[in-house]
mmCIF file with all atom_site columns, C-alpha atoms in Angstrom:
data_model
loop_
_atom_site.group_PDB
_atom_site.id
_atom_site.type_symbol
_atom_site.label_atom_id
_atom_site.label_alt_id
_atom_site.label_comp_id
_atom_site.label_asym_id
_atom_site.label_entity_id
_atom_site.label_seq_id
_atom_site.pdbx_PDB_ins_code
_atom_site.Cartn_x
_atom_site.Cartn_y
_atom_site.Cartn_z
_atom_site.occupancy
_atom_site.B_iso_or_equiv
_atom_site.pdbx_formal_charge
_atom_site.auth_seq_id
_atom_site.auth_comp_id
_atom_site.auth_asym_id
_atom_site.auth_atom_id
_atom_site.pdbx_PDB_model_num
ATOM 1   C CA . ASP A 1 1   ? 0.245  -0.102  -0.097  1.00 73.00 ? 1   ASP A CA 1
ATOM 2   C CA . GLN A 1 2   ? 1.819  3.275   -1.205  1.00 84.00 ? 2   GLN A CA 1
ATOM 3   C CA . GLN A 1 3   ? 1.304  5.524   1.795   1.00 93.00 ? 3   GLN A CA 1
ATOM 4   C CA . VAL A 1 4   ? 2.543  8.516   -0.613  1.00 96.00 ? 4   VAL A CA 1
ATOM 5   C CA . LYS A 1 5   ? 1.664  9.171   -4.327  1.00 96.00 ? 5   LYS A CA 1
ATOM 6   C CA . GLN A 1 6   ? 2.837  11.018  -7.017  1.00 97.00 ? 6   GLN A CA 1
ATOM 7   C CA . ASN A 1 7   ? 0.570  10.414  -9.714  1.00 92.00 ? 7   ASN A CA 1
ATOM 8   C CA . SER A 1 8   ? 1.998  12.372  -12.422 1.00 95.00 ? 8   SER A CA 1
ATOM 9   C CA . PRO A 1 9   ? 5.283  10.594  -13.622 1.00 95.00 ? 9   PRO A CA 1
ATOM 10  C CA . SER A 1 10  ? 6.832  13.403  -15.496 1.00 97.00 ? 10  SER A CA 1
ATOM 11  C CA . LEU A 1 11  ? 5.714  17.345  -16.054 1.00 98.00 ? 11  LEU A CA 1
ATOM 12  C CA . SER A 1 12  ? 6.975  19.497  -18.931 1.00 98.00 ? 12  SER A CA 1
ATOM 13  C CA . VAL A 1 13  ? 7.091  23.520  -18.369 1.00 98.00 ? 13  VAL A CA 1
ATOM 14  C CA . GLN A 1 14  ? 8.653  26.202  -20.289 1.00 98.00 ? 14  GLN A CA 1
ATOM 15  C CA . GLU A 1 15  ? 11.198 28.418  -19.098 1.00 98.00 ? 15  GLU A CA 1
ATOM 16  C CA . GLY A 1 16  ? 9.845  31.121  -16.690 1.00 98.00 ? 16  GLY A CA 1
ATOM 17  C CA . ARG A 1 17  ? 6.446  29.674  -16.047 1.00 98.00 ? 17  ARG A CA 1
ATOM 18  C CA . ILE A 1 18  ? 4.737  28.231  -12.833 1.00 98.00 ? 18  ILE A CA 1
ATOM 19  C CA . SER A 1 19  ? 6.152  24.582  -12.395 1.00 98.00 ? 19  SER A CA 1
ATOM 20  C CA . ILE A 1 20  ? 3.457  22.583  -10.095 1.00 98.00 ? 20  ILE A CA 1
ATOM 21  C CA . LEU A 1 21  ? 4.264  19.039  -8.877  1.00 98.00 ? 21  LEU A CA 1
ATOM 22  C CA . ASN A 1 22  ? 2.023  17.091  -6.939  1.00 98.00 ? 22  ASN A CA 1
ATOM 23  C CA . CYS A 1 23  ? 2.041  14.437  -3.937  1.00 98.00 ? 23  CYS A CA 1
ATOM 24  C CA . ASP A 1 24  ? -1.000 12.778  -1.786  1.00 98.00 ? 24  ASP A CA 1
ATOM 25  C CA . TYR A 1 25  ? -0.664 10.651  1.320   1.00 97.00 ? 25  TYR A CA 1
ATOM 26  C CA . THR A 1 26  ? -2.835 8.673   3.222   1.00 96.00 ? 26  THR A CA 1
ATOM 27  C CA . ASN A 1 27  ? -0.983 8.364   6.775   1.00 92.00 ? 27  ASN A CA 1
ATOM 28  C CA . SER A 1 28  ? -2.455 10.938  8.948   1.00 91.00 ? 28  SER A CA 1
ATOM 29  C CA . MET A 1 29  ? 0.527  10.088  11.200  1.00 90.00 ? 29  MET A CA 1
ATOM 30  C CA . PHE A 1 30  ? 2.988  11.698  9.227   1.00 92.00 ? 30  PHE A CA 1
ATOM 31  C CA . ASP A 1 31  ? 3.860  15.125  10.799  1.00 90.00 ? 31  ASP A CA 1
ATOM 32  C CA . TYR A 1 32  ? 6.719  16.289  7.966   1.00 94.00 ? 32  TYR A CA 1
ATOM 33  C CA . PHE A 1 33  ? 6.785  16.602  4.484   1.00 96.00 ? 33  PHE A CA 1
ATOM 34  C CA . LEU A 1 34  ? 9.924  17.064  2.227   1.00 96.00 ? 34  LEU A CA 1
ATOM 35  C CA . TRP A 1 35  ? 10.879 17.218  -1.081  1.00 98.00 ? 35  TRP A CA 1
ATOM 36  C CA . TYR A 1 36  ? 13.993 16.211  -2.500  1.00 98.00 ? 36  TYR A CA 1
ATOM 37  C CA . LYS A 1 37  ? 15.321 16.900  -6.202  1.00 98.00 ? 37  LYS A CA 1
ATOM 38  C CA . LYS A 1 38  ? 17.752 14.429  -7.864  1.00 97.00 ? 38  LYS A CA 1
ATOM 39  C CA . TYR A 1 39  ? 19.602 14.689  -10.780 1.00 97.00 ? 39  TYR A CA 1
ATOM 40  C CA . PRO A 1 40  ? 21.214 11.276  -12.754 1.00 94.00 ? 40  PRO A CA 1
ATOM 41  C CA . ALA A 1 41  ? 23.787 9.888   -10.998 1.00 92.00 ? 41  ALA A CA 1
ATOM 42  C CA . GLU A 1 42  ? 23.438 12.073  -8.253  1.00 96.00 ? 42  GLU A CA 1
ATOM 43  C CA . GLY A 1 43  ? 21.944 11.152  -4.742  1.00 97.00 ? 43  GLY A CA 1
ATOM 44  C CA . PRO A 1 44  ? 18.926 13.197  -3.899  1.00 97.00 ? 44  PRO A CA 1
ATOM 45  C CA . THR A 1 45  ? 19.324 16.340  -2.414  1.00 97.00 ? 45  THR A CA 1
ATOM 46  C CA . PHE A 1 46  ? 16.747 18.115  -0.299  1.00 96.00 ? 46  PHE A CA 1
ATOM 47  C CA . LEU A 1 47  ? 15.002 21.189  -0.871  1.00 97.00 ? 47  LEU A CA 1
ATOM 48  C CA . ILE A 1 48  ? 12.283 22.085  1.358   1.00 97.00 ? 48  ILE A CA 1
ATOM 49  C CA . SER A 1 49  ? 10.095 21.089  4.059   1.00 95.00 ? 49  SER A CA 1
ATOM 50  C CA . ILE A 1 50  ? 7.058  22.019  5.591   1.00 96.00 ? 50  ILE A CA 1
ATOM 51  C CA . SER A 1 51  ? 5.814  20.635  9.296   1.00 94.00 ? 51  SER A CA 1
ATOM 52  C CA . SER A 1 52  ? 1.937  19.343  9.249   1.00 94.00 ? 52  SER A CA 1
ATOM 53  C CA . ILE A 1 53  ? 1.156  22.356  11.831  1.00 94.00 ? 53  ILE A CA 1
ATOM 54  C CA . LYS A 1 54  ? 1.862  24.749  9.097   1.00 96.00 ? 54  LYS A CA 1
ATOM 55  C CA . ASP A 1 55  ? -0.195 25.288  5.357   1.00 97.00 ? 55  ASP A CA 1
ATOM 56  C CA . LYS A 1 56  ? 3.196  26.941  3.567   1.00 98.00 ? 56  LYS A CA 1
ATOM 57  C CA . ASN A 1 57  ? 6.664  27.159  3.299   1.00 97.00 ? 57  ASN A CA 1
ATOM 58  C CA . GLU A 1 58  ? 8.565  29.210  1.209   1.00 98.00 ? 58  GLU A CA 1
ATOM 59  C CA . ASP A 1 59  ? 12.235 29.075  0.106   1.00 97.00 ? 59  ASP A CA 1
ATOM 60  C CA . GLY A 1 60  ? 13.182 31.348  -2.684  1.00 97.00 ? 60  GLY A CA 1
ATOM 61  C CA . ARG A 1 61  ? 11.735 30.134  -5.781  1.00 98.00 ? 61  ARG A CA 1
ATOM 62  C CA . PHE A 1 62  ? 10.309 27.047  -3.854  1.00 98.00 ? 62  PHE A CA 1
ATOM 63  C CA . THR A 1 63  ? 7.185  27.330  -1.929  1.00 98.00 ? 63  THR A CA 1
ATOM 64  C CA . VAL A 1 64  ? 5.522  24.095  -0.794  1.00 98.00 ? 64  VAL A CA 1
ATOM 65  C CA . PHE A 1 65  ? 1.520  23.950  0.433   1.00 98.00 ? 65  PHE A CA 1
ATOM 66  C CA . LEU A 1 66  ? 0.257  21.351  2.702   1.00 98.00 ? 66  LEU A CA 1
ATOM 67  C CA . ASN A 1 67  ? -4.037 20.844  2.469   1.00 97.00 ? 67  ASN A CA 1
ATOM 68  C CA . LYS A 1 68  ? -4.370 18.195  5.650   1.00 96.00 ? 68  LYS A CA 1
ATOM 69  C CA . SER A 1 69  ? -7.337 18.115  4.935   1.00 96.00 ? 69  SER A CA 1
ATOM 70  C CA . ALA A 1 70  ? -7.239 16.546  1.459   1.00 97.00 ? 70  ALA A CA 1
ATOM 71  C CA . LYS A 1 71  ? -3.788 14.888  2.647   1.00 97.00 ? 71  LYS A CA 1
ATOM 72  C CA . HIS A 1 72  ? -2.118 16.380  -0.492  1.00 98.00 ? 72  HIS A CA 1
ATOM 73  C CA . LEU A 1 73  ? 1.092  19.111  -1.098  1.00 97.00 ? 73  LEU A CA 1
ATOM 74  C CA . SER A 1 74  ? 2.399  20.202  -3.865  1.00 98.00 ? 74  SER A CA 1
ATOM 75  C CA . LEU A 1 75  ? 5.558  21.860  -4.849  1.00 98.00 ? 75  LEU A CA 1
ATOM 76  C CA . HIS A 1 76  ? 5.422  25.151  -6.937  1.00 98.00 ? 76  HIS A CA 1
ATOM 77  C CA . ILE A 1 77  ? 8.598  26.571  -8.601  1.00 98.00 ? 77  ILE A CA 1
ATOM 78  C CA . VAL A 1 78  ? 8.559  30.170  -9.982  1.00 98.00 ? 78  VAL A CA 1
ATOM 79  C CA . PRO A 1 79  ? 9.826  30.886  -12.106 1.00 98.00 ? 79  PRO A CA 1
ATOM 80  C CA . SER A 1 80  ? 10.973 27.723  -13.686 1.00 98.00 ? 80  SER A CA 1
ATOM 81  C CA . GLN A 1 81  ? 14.522 27.405  -15.037 1.00 98.00 ? 81  GLN A CA 1
ATOM 82  C CA . PRO A 1 82  ? 16.404 24.840  -17.232 1.00 97.00 ? 82  PRO A CA 1
ATOM 83  C CA . GLY A 1 83  ? 18.481 23.442  -14.412 1.00 97.00 ? 83  GLY A CA 1
ATOM 84  C CA . ASP A 1 84  ? 15.364 22.827  -12.209 1.00 98.00 ? 84  ASP A CA 1
ATOM 85  C CA . SER A 1 85  ? 15.188 19.905  -14.740 1.00 98.00 ? 85  SER A CA 1
ATOM 86  C CA . ALA A 1 86  ? 15.656 16.471  -12.419 1.00 98.00 ? 86  ALA A CA 1
ATOM 87  C CA . VAL A 1 87  ? 13.513 14.422  -10.760 1.00 97.00 ? 87  VAL A CA 1
ATOM 88  C CA . TYR A 1 88  ? 11.297 15.434  -7.792  1.00 98.00 ? 88  TYR A CA 1
ATOM 89  C CA . PHE A 1 89  ? 10.560 13.143  -4.967  1.00 98.00 ? 89  PHE A CA 1
ATOM 90  C CA . CYS A 1 90  ? 7.765  13.831  -2.358  1.00 97.00 ? 90  CYS A CA 1
ATOM 91  C CA . ALA A 1 91  ? 8.924  12.147  1.249   1.00 96.00 ? 91  ALA A CA 1
ATOM 92  C CA . ALA A 1 92  ? 6.586  11.920  4.514   1.00 95.00 ? 92  ALA A CA 1
ATOM 93  C CA . SER A 1 93  ? 8.065  11.527  8.260   1.00 92.00 ? 93  SER A CA 1
ATOM 94  C CA . ASP A 1 94  ? 6.511  9.860   10.873  1.00 85.00 ? 94  ASP A CA 1
ATOM 95  C CA . GLY A 1 95  ? 8.027  12.530  13.208  1.00 68.00 ? 95  GLY A CA 1
ATOM 96  C CA . GLY A 1 96  ? 7.587  10.942  16.904  1.00 65.00 ? 96  GLY A CA 1
ATOM 97  C CA . THR A 1 97  ? 9.070  7.724   15.642  1.00 65.00 ? 97  THR A CA 1
ATOM 98  C CA . SER A 1 98  ? 11.413 8.456   12.140  1.00 68.00 ? 98  SER A CA 1
ATOM 99  C CA . TYR A 1 99  ? 14.356 7.567   13.223  1.00 79.00 ? 99  TYR A CA 1
ATOM 100 C CA . GLY A 1 100 ? 15.745 9.116   9.845   1.00 76.00 ? 100 GLY A CA 1
ATOM 101 C CA . LYS A 1 101 ? 12.646 6.818   7.829   1.00 89.00 ? 101 LYS A CA 1
ATOM 102 C CA . LEU A 1 102 ? 11.204 8.427   5.325   1.00 93.00 ? 102 LEU A CA 1
ATOM 103 C CA . THR A 1 103 ? 8.305  7.403   3.020   1.00 94.00 ? 103 THR A CA 1
ATOM 104 C CA . PHE A 1 104 ? 8.885  8.522   -0.389  1.00 96.00 ? 104 PHE A CA 1
ATOM 105 C CA . GLY A 1 105 ? 6.409  9.175   -3.354  1.00 96.00 ? 105 GLY A CA 1
ATOM 106 C CA . GLN A 1 106 ? 7.334  7.512   -6.800  1.00 96.00 ? 106 GLN A CA 1
ATOM 107 C CA . GLY A 1 107 ? 8.867  10.617  -8.375  1.00 97.00 ? 107 GLY A CA 1
ATOM 108 C CA . THR A 1 108 ? 8.112  13.215  -11.003 1.00 97.00 ? 108 THR A CA 1
ATOM 109 C CA . ILE A 1 109 ? 10.407 14.149  -13.820 1.00 97.00 ? 109 ILE A CA 1
ATOM 110 C CA . LEU A 1 110 ? 10.342 17.822  -14.547 1.00 98.00 ? 110 LEU A CA 1
ATOM 111 C CA . THR A 1 111 ? 11.440 18.926  -17.902 1.00 98.00 ? 111 THR A CA 1
ATOM 112 C CA . VAL A 1 112 ? 12.328 23.049  -18.022 1.00 98.00 ? 112 VAL A CA 1
ATOM 113 C CA . HIS A 1 113 ? 12.260 23.452  -21.652 1.00 97.00 ? 113 HIS A CA 1
ATOM 114 C CA . PRO A 1 114 ? 14.518 27.124  -22.553 1.00 94.00 ? 114 PRO A CA 1
ATOM 115 C CA . ASN B 2 1   ? 33.615 17.612  5.305   1.00 68.00 ? 1   ASN B CA 1
ATOM 116 C CA . ALA B 2 2   ? 32.387 14.904  2.484   1.00 83.00 ? 2   ALA B CA 1
ATOM 117 C CA . GLY B 2 3   ? 29.101 14.012  3.753   1.00 95.00 ? 3   GLY B CA 1
ATOM 118 C CA . VAL B 2 4   ? 27.985 10.834  2.868   1.00 97.00 ? 4   VAL B CA 1
ATOM 119 C CA . THR B 2 5   ? 30.360 8.545   1.231   1.00 97.00 ? 5   THR B CA 1
ATOM 120 C CA . GLN B 2 6   ? 29.327 5.403   -1.092  1.00 97.00 ? 6   GLN B CA 1
ATOM 121 C CA . THR B 2 7   ? 31.873 2.691   -3.041  1.00 96.00 ? 7   THR B CA 1
ATOM 122 C CA . PRO B 2 8   ? 32.078 1.056   -5.330  1.00 97.00 ? 8   PRO B CA 1
ATOM 123 C CA . LYS B 2 9   ? 30.235 3.171   -7.858  1.00 97.00 ? 9   LYS B CA 1
ATOM 124 C CA . PHE B 2 10  ? 29.357 0.645   -10.200 1.00 97.00 ? 10  PHE B CA 1
ATOM 125 C CA . GLN B 2 11  ? 28.689 -3.078  -9.650  1.00 97.00 ? 11  GLN B CA 1
ATOM 126 C CA . VAL B 2 12  ? 28.099 -5.989  -12.393 1.00 97.00 ? 12  VAL B CA 1
ATOM 127 C CA . LEU B 2 13  ? 27.647 -9.133  -10.172 1.00 97.00 ? 13  LEU B CA 1
ATOM 128 C CA . LYS B 2 14  ? 26.941 -13.289 -11.079 1.00 97.00 ? 14  LYS B CA 1
ATOM 129 C CA . THR B 2 15  ? 23.736 -14.617 -9.396  1.00 97.00 ? 15  THR B CA 1
ATOM 130 C CA . GLY B 2 16  ? 24.649 -16.228 -5.941  1.00 97.00 ? 16  GLY B CA 1
ATOM 131 C CA . GLN B 2 17  ? 27.951 -13.963 -5.679  1.00 97.00 ? 17  GLN B CA 1
ATOM 132 C CA . SER B 2 18  ? 28.003 -11.955 -2.631  1.00 96.00 ? 18  SER B CA 1
ATOM 133 C CA . MET B 2 19  ? 29.287 -8.452  -2.316  1.00 96.00 ? 19  MET B CA 1
ATOM 134 C CA . THR B 2 20  ? 29.344 -5.198  0.796   1.00 97.00 ? 20  THR B CA 1
ATOM 135 C CA . LEU B 2 21  ? 28.261 -2.094  -0.655  1.00 98.00 ? 21  LEU B CA 1
ATOM 136 C CA . GLN B 2 22  ? 29.832 0.531   1.651   1.00 98.00 ? 22  GLN B CA 1
ATOM 137 C CA . CYS B 2 23  ? 29.035 3.472   3.342   1.00 98.00 ? 23  CYS B CA 1
ATOM 138 C CA . ALA B 2 24  ? 30.901 6.350   5.345   1.00 98.00 ? 24  ALA B CA 1
ATOM 139 C CA . GLN B 2 25  ? 29.674 9.519   7.040   1.00 97.00 ? 25  GLN B CA 1
ATOM 140 C CA . ASP B 2 26  ? 31.562 12.188  8.648   1.00 96.00 ? 26  ASP B CA 1
ATOM 141 C CA . MET B 2 27  ? 28.489 14.211  10.104  1.00 94.00 ? 27  MET B CA 1
ATOM 142 C CA . ASN B 2 28  ? 28.496 12.362  13.585  1.00 93.00 ? 28  ASN B CA 1
ATOM 143 C CA . HIS B 2 29  ? 24.755 11.653  12.489  1.00 94.00 ? 29  HIS B CA 1
ATOM 144 C CA . GLU B 2 30  ? 22.515 9.284   14.907  1.00 93.00 ? 30  GLU B CA 1
ATOM 145 C CA . TYR B 2 31  ? 20.808 7.557   11.976  1.00 95.00 ? 31  TYR B CA 1
ATOM 146 C CA . MET B 2 32  ? 21.776 5.670   9.163   1.00 96.00 ? 32  MET B CA 1
ATOM 147 C CA . SER B 2 33  ? 19.440 4.084   6.626   1.00 97.00 ? 33  SER B CA 1
ATOM 148 C CA . TRP B 2 34  ? 19.781 1.956   2.778   1.00 98.00 ? 34  TRP B CA 1
ATOM 149 C CA . TYR B 2 35  ? 17.442 2.965   0.343   1.00 98.00 ? 35  TYR B CA 1
ATOM 150 C CA . ARG B 2 36  ? 16.658 1.387   -2.839  1.00 98.00 ? 36  ARG B CA 1
ATOM 151 C CA . GLN B 2 37  ? 15.650 2.977   -6.182  1.00 97.00 ? 37  GLN B CA 1
ATOM 152 C CA . ASP B 2 38  ? 13.406 1.173   -8.692  1.00 94.00 ? 38  ASP B CA 1
ATOM 153 C CA . PRO B 2 39  ? 11.565 3.024   -11.719 1.00 88.00 ? 39  PRO B CA 1
ATOM 154 C CA . GLY B 2 40  ? 8.421  3.784   -10.691 1.00 86.00 ? 40  GLY B CA 1
ATOM 155 C CA . MET B 2 41  ? 8.727  2.953   -7.032  1.00 89.00 ? 41  MET B CA 1
ATOM 156 C CA . GLY B 2 42  ? 10.552 5.822   -5.576  1.00 92.00 ? 42  GLY B CA 1
ATOM 157 C CA . LEU B 2 43  ? 12.837 4.815   -2.675  1.00 96.00 ? 43  LEU B CA 1
ATOM 158 C CA . ARG B 2 44  ? 11.942 1.913   -0.664  1.00 96.00 ? 44  ARG B CA 1
ATOM 159 C CA . LEU B 2 45  ? 13.669 1.754   2.929   1.00 96.00 ? 45  LEU B CA 1
ATOM 160 C CA . ILE B 2 46  ? 15.955 -1.584  3.367   1.00 97.00 ? 46  ILE B CA 1
ATOM 161 C CA . HIS B 2 47  ? 17.118 -1.361  6.510   1.00 97.00 ? 47  HIS B CA 1
ATOM 162 C CA . TYR B 2 48  ? 18.343 1.388   8.981   1.00 95.00 ? 48  TYR B CA 1
ATOM 163 C CA . SER B 2 49  ? 20.402 2.306   12.417  1.00 95.00 ? 49  SER B CA 1
ATOM 164 C CA . VAL B 2 50  ? 19.500 4.477   14.951  1.00 93.00 ? 50  VAL B CA 1
ATOM 165 C CA . GLY B 2 51  ? 22.934 3.745   16.910  1.00 92.00 ? 51  GLY B CA 1
ATOM 166 C CA . ALA B 2 52  ? 26.081 1.772   16.475  1.00 93.00 ? 52  ALA B CA 1
ATOM 167 C CA . GLY B 2 53  ? 25.173 -2.095  17.632  1.00 93.00 ? 53  GLY B CA 1
ATOM 168 C CA . ILE B 2 54  ? 21.491 -1.257  16.639  1.00 94.00 ? 54  ILE B CA 1
ATOM 169 C CA . THR B 2 55  ? 19.892 -2.102  13.314  1.00 96.00 ? 55  THR B CA 1
ATOM 170 C CA . ASP B 2 56  ? 16.272 -3.007  12.201  1.00 94.00 ? 56  ASP B CA 1
ATOM 171 C CA . GLN B 2 57  ? 14.219 -4.372  9.075   1.00 95.00 ? 57  GLN B CA 1
ATOM 172 C CA . GLY B 2 58  ? 12.673 -1.271  6.267   1.00 93.00 ? 58  GLY B CA 1
ATOM 173 C CA . GLU B 2 59  ? 10.155 -2.205  3.632   1.00 93.00 ? 59  GLU B CA 1
ATOM 174 C CA . VAL B 2 60  ? 12.357 -4.480  1.932   1.00 96.00 ? 60  VAL B CA 1
ATOM 175 C CA . PRO B 2 61  ? 14.847 -6.230  3.797   1.00 97.00 ? 61  PRO B CA 1
ATOM 176 C CA . ASN B 2 62  ? 14.833 -9.729  2.354   1.00 96.00 ? 62  ASN B CA 1
ATOM 177 C CA . GLY B 2 63  ? 18.286 -10.847 0.811   1.00 96.00 ? 63  GLY B CA 1
ATOM 178 C CA . TYR B 2 64  ? 20.346 -8.023  2.724   1.00 97.00 ? 64  TYR B CA 1
ATOM 179 C CA . ASN B 2 65  ? 22.135 -7.754  5.762   1.00 97.00 ? 65  ASN B CA 1
ATOM 180 C CA . VAL B 2 66  ? 23.450 -5.044  7.931   1.00 97.00 ? 66  VAL B CA 1
ATOM 181 C CA . SER B 2 67  ? 25.687 -3.966  10.703  1.00 96.00 ? 67  SER B CA 1
ATOM 182 C CA . ARG B 2 68  ? 26.755 -1.032  12.414  1.00 96.00 ? 68  ARG B CA 1
ATOM 183 C CA . SER B 2 69  ? 30.306 -1.282  14.389  1.00 96.00 ? 69  SER B CA 1
ATOM 184 C CA . THR B 2 70  ? 31.072 2.480   14.778  1.00 96.00 ? 70  THR B CA 1
ATOM 185 C CA . THR B 2 71  ? 28.994 5.738   14.096  1.00 95.00 ? 71  THR B CA 1
ATOM 186 C CA . GLU B 2 72  ? 30.629 6.399   10.599  1.00 97.00 ? 72  GLU B CA 1
ATOM 187 C CA . ASP B 2 73  ? 30.216 3.379   8.624   1.00 97.00 ? 73  ASP B CA 1
ATOM 188 C CA . PHE B 2 74  ? 26.699 1.227   7.636   1.00 98.00 ? 74  PHE B CA 1
ATOM 189 C CA . PRO B 2 75  ? 27.765 -1.298  5.211   1.00 98.00 ? 75  PRO B CA 1
ATOM 190 C CA . LEU B 2 76  ? 25.087 -2.958  3.336   1.00 98.00 ? 76  LEU B CA 1
ATOM 191 C CA . ARG B 2 77  ? 25.561 -7.058  2.267   1.00 98.00 ? 77  ARG B CA 1
ATOM 192 C CA . LEU B 2 78  ? 23.893 -9.124  -0.188  1.00 96.00 ? 78  LEU B CA 1
ATOM 193 C CA . LEU B 2 79  ? 24.762 -12.716 0.668   1.00 92.00 ? 79  LEU B CA 1
ATOM 194 C CA . SER B 2 80  ? 23.745 -14.466 -2.168  1.00 96.00 ? 80  SER B CA 1
ATOM 195 C CA . ALA B 2 81  ? 22.723 -11.988 -5.106  1.00 96.00 ? 81  ALA B CA 1
ATOM 196 C CA . ALA B 2 82  ? 19.974 -12.330 -7.359  1.00 97.00 ? 82  ALA B CA 1
ATOM 197 C CA . PRO B 2 83  ? 18.521 -10.553 -10.587 1.00 97.00 ? 83  PRO B CA 1
ATOM 198 C CA . SER B 2 84  ? 15.541 -9.009  -8.640  1.00 96.00 ? 84  SER B CA 1
ATOM 199 C CA . GLN B 2 85  ? 18.198 -6.932  -6.538  1.00 97.00 ? 85  GLN B CA 1
ATOM 200 C CA . THR B 2 86  ? 19.353 -4.875  -9.536  1.00 97.00 ? 86  THR B CA 1
ATOM 201 C CA . SER B 2 87  ? 18.776 -1.566  -8.728  1.00 98.00 ? 87  SER B CA 1
ATOM 202 C CA . VAL B 2 88  ? 20.355 1.802   -7.500  1.00 98.00 ? 88  VAL B CA 1
ATOM 203 C CA . TYR B 2 89  ? 21.214 1.657   -4.010  1.00 98.00 ? 89  TYR B CA 1
ATOM 204 C CA . PHE B 2 90  ? 21.656 5.084   -1.574  1.00 98.00 ? 90  PHE B CA 1
ATOM 205 C CA . CYS B 2 91  ? 22.732 5.365   1.472   1.00 98.00 ? 91  CYS B CA 1
ATOM 206 C CA . ALA B 2 92  ? 21.692 7.955   3.774   1.00 97.00 ? 92  ALA B CA 1
ATOM 207 C CA . SER B 2 93  ? 22.231 9.677   7.381   1.00 96.00 ? 93  SER B CA 1
ATOM 208 C CA . SER B 2 94  ? 20.768 12.027  9.690   1.00 93.00 ? 94  SER B CA 1
ATOM 209 C CA . TYR B 2 95  ? 20.071 13.401  13.087  1.00 87.00 ? 95  TYR B CA 1
ATOM 210 C CA . SER B 2 96  ? 18.086 13.018  15.717  1.00 81.00 ? 96  SER B CA 1
ATOM 211 C CA . GLY B 2 97  ? 14.740 15.375  14.986  1.00 78.00 ? 97  GLY B CA 1
ATOM 212 C CA . PRO B 2 98  ? 10.867 14.953  13.912  1.00 77.00 ? 98  PRO B CA 1
ATOM 213 C CA . GLU B 2 99  ? 11.476 16.166  10.400  1.00 81.00 ? 99  GLU B CA 1
ATOM 214 C CA . GLY B 2 100 ? 13.543 13.200  9.582   1.00 83.00 ? 100 GLY B CA 1
ATOM 215 C CA . LYS B 2 101 ? 16.097 15.000  6.802   1.00 90.00 ? 101 LYS B CA 1
ATOM 216 C CA . LEU B 2 102 ? 18.018 12.493  5.171   1.00 94.00 ? 102 LEU B CA 1
ATOM 217 C CA . PHE B 2 103 ? 21.397 12.989  3.793   1.00 96.00 ? 103 PHE B CA 1
ATOM 218 C CA . PHE B 2 104 ? 22.180 10.852  0.755   1.00 97.00 ? 104 PHE B CA 1
ATOM 219 C CA . GLY B 2 105 ? 25.143 9.495   -0.731  1.00 97.00 ? 105 GLY B CA 1
ATOM 220 C CA . SER B 2 106 ? 25.406 9.566   -4.623  1.00 97.00 ? 106 SER B CA 1
ATOM 221 C CA . GLY B 2 107 ? 24.933 5.891   -5.177  1.00 97.00 ? 107 GLY B CA 1
ATOM 222 C CA . THR B 2 108 ? 25.964 2.555   -6.161  1.00 97.00 ? 108 THR B CA 1
ATOM 223 C CA . GLN B 2 109 ? 24.762 1.099   -9.656  1.00 97.00 ? 109 GLN B CA 1
ATOM 224 C CA . LEU B 2 110 ? 24.541 -2.591  -8.728  1.00 97.00 ? 110 LEU B CA 1
ATOM 225 C CA . SER B 2 111 ? 23.427 -5.394  -11.875 1.00 97.00 ? 111 SER B CA 1
ATOM 226 C CA . VAL B 2 112 ? 22.898 -8.786  -11.148 1.00 97.00 ? 112 VAL B CA 1
ATOM 227 C CA . LEU B 2 113 ? 22.875 -11.121 -14.079 1.00 96.00 ? 113 LEU B CA 1
#
């Protein structure tokens, strides 16, 4: 049973426009949500996170929105740049007993065209 | 500061062979873990450790062994490799805290023929 789902395998956007990546979860015990970015032949790198007590967190061009009632979060990238082309993973943490374990979604391949 | 270091980067094994994937971190993190990445499956947890001498199973532990004798090192052993273990393996470390933020190594691409 996939507790974290990214239903869009890929997304293509034009440079300068907004990229919106979506993620759904089923486990109500998750209390932190994280986004990771992965380039080919590299390990995932942390991008941004949000606590379940917030509904928005912003860091430069990246904003994560959390809708707890819908068990849905999204990552907005504005404006999108060609260097943002990568695989994006949504992940969730059960903070109370996480021990550094995260549950990941399947990933979304973002392609930003010049 | 190297972060999380994994070796080797690439490995080809024959079915039935054994090998150890090495992982070391220099951030003095308590927690370490191993994930595998397969197409369409995201990253799945194999084993994790909350400190030296303490390990536990993740979502997909079968066919893998781990041990943690020091804070820095967390090797992953494949006892008898199978084609189903063809994957990209990532080691990660994290400090204690509710966020669970992981720091990943660069990965090992393993092919089992």
